[in-house]
Short mmCIF file of C-alpha atoms in Angstrom, two decimals:
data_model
loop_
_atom_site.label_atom_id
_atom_site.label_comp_id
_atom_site.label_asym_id
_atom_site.label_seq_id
_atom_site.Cartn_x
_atom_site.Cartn_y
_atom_site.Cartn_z
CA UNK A 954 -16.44 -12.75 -1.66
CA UNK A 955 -14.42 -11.26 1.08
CA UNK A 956 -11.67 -8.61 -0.24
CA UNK A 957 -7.92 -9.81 -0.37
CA UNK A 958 -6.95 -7.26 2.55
CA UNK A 959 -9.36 -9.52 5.01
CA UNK A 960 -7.50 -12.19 4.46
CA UNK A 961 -9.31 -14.58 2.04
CA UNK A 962 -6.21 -15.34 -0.36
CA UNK A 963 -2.87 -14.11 -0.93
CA UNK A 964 -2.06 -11.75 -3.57
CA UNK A 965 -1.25 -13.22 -6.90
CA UNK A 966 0.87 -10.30 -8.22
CA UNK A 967 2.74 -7.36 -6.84
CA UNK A 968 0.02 -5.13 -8.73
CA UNK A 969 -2.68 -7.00 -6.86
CA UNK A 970 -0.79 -6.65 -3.44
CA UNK A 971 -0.15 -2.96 -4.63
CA UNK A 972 -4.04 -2.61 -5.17
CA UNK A 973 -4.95 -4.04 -1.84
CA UNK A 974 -2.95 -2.05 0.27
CA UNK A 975 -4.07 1.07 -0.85
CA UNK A 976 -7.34 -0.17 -0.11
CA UNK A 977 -6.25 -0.85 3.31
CA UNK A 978 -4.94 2.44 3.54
CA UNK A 979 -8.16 3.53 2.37
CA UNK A 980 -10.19 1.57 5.44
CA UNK A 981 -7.75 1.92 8.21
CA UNK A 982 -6.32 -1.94 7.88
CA UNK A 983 -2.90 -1.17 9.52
CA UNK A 984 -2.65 -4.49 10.25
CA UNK A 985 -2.34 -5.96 6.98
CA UNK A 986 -0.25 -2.92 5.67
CA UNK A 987 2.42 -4.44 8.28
CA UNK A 988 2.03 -7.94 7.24
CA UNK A 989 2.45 -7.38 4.16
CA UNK A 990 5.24 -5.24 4.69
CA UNK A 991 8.58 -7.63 3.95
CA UNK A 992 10.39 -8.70 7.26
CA UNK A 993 13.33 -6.91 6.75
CA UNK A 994 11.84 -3.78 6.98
CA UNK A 995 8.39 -4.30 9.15
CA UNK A 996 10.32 -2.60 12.06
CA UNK A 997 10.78 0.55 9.67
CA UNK A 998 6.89 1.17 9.95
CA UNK A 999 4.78 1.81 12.79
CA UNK A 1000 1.25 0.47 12.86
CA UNK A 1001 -0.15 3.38 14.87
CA UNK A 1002 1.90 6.05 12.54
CA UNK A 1003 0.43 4.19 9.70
CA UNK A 1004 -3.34 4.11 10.76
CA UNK A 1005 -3.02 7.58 11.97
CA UNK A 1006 -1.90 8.75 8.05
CA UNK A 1007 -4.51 6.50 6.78
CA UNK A 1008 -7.59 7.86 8.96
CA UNK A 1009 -6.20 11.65 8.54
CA UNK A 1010 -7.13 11.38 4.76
CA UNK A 1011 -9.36 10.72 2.47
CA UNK A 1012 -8.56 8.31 0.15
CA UNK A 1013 -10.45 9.43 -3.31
CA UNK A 1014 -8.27 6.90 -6.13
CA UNK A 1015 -5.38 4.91 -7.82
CA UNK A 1016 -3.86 5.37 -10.94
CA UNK A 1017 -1.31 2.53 -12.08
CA UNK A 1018 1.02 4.37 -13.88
CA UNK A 1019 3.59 0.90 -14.61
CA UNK A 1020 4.15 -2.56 -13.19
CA UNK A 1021 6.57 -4.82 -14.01
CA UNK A 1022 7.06 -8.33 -12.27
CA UNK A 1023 8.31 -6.97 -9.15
CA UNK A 1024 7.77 -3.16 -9.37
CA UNK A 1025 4.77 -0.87 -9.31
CA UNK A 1026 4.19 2.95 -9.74
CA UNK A 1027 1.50 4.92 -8.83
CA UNK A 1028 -0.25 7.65 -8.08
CA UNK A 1029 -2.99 7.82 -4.91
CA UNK A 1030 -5.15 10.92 -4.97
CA UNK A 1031 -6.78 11.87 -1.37
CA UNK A 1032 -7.94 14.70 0.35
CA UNK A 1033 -5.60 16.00 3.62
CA UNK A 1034 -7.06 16.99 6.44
CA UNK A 1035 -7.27 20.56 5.58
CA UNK A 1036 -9.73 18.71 2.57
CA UNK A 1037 -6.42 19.89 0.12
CA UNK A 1038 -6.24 17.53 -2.76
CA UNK A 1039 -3.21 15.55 -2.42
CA UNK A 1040 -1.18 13.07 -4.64
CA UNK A 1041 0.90 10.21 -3.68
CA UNK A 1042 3.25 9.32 -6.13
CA UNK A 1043 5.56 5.64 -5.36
CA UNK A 1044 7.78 3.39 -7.27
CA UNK A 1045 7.07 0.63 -5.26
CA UNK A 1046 9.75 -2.88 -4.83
CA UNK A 1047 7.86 -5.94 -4.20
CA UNK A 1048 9.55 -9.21 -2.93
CA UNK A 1049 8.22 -12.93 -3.65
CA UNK A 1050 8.89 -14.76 -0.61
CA UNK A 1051 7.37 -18.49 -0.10
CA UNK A 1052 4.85 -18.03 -2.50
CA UNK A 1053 3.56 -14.51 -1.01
CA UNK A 1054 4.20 -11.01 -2.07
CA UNK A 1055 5.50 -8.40 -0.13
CA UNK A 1056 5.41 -4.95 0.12
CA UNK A 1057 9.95 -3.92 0.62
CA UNK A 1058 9.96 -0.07 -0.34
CA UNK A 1059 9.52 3.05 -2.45
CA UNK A 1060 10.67 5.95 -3.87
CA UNK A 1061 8.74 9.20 -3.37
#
């Protein structure tokens, strides 16, 4: 079975989409980080700034920390470049639009 991020079916959940970004993080899939990304703020994030982040680390785990229907918080552990272990911690928005979710912000 292919893996959500390549595109075999949409995401059934804001969790889900939550999960398969950071697995696109994980393999340098800036493409689907900006299509997933909700219109109305795409042209906040820069595919080449975002696959240069995502290559620089190394992307080690997620912790779900809560979800509700539309939210999700998290932590992602990686390594930096300097091999310093790093975490990520997001309150994520997520916007169902036409039947697909999408990634609108978070707060650091």
């Amino acid at each position: 079975m292919r893996t959500l991020y390549k595109g075999s079916k949409y995401a059934p959940t804001a969790e889900t989409l939550m999960r398969s970004r950071y697995s696109a993080f994980a393999t340098g899939a800036a493409d689907y980080l900006v299509n997933t990304t909700h219109s109305s703020k795409r042209k906040l994030h820069n595919k080449s700034e975002i696959l240069a982040w995502s290559q620089l680390n190394q992307w080690l785990r997620l912790e779900i920390l809560a979800v509700t229907e539309t939210t999700v918080t998290f932590n992602a552990y990686y390594l930096d470049e300097n091999l310093k272990a790093q975490i990520h911690y997001e309150h994520s928005t997520f916007k169902l639009e036409n039947g697909k979710w999408f990634y609108v912000d978070g707060v650091y």
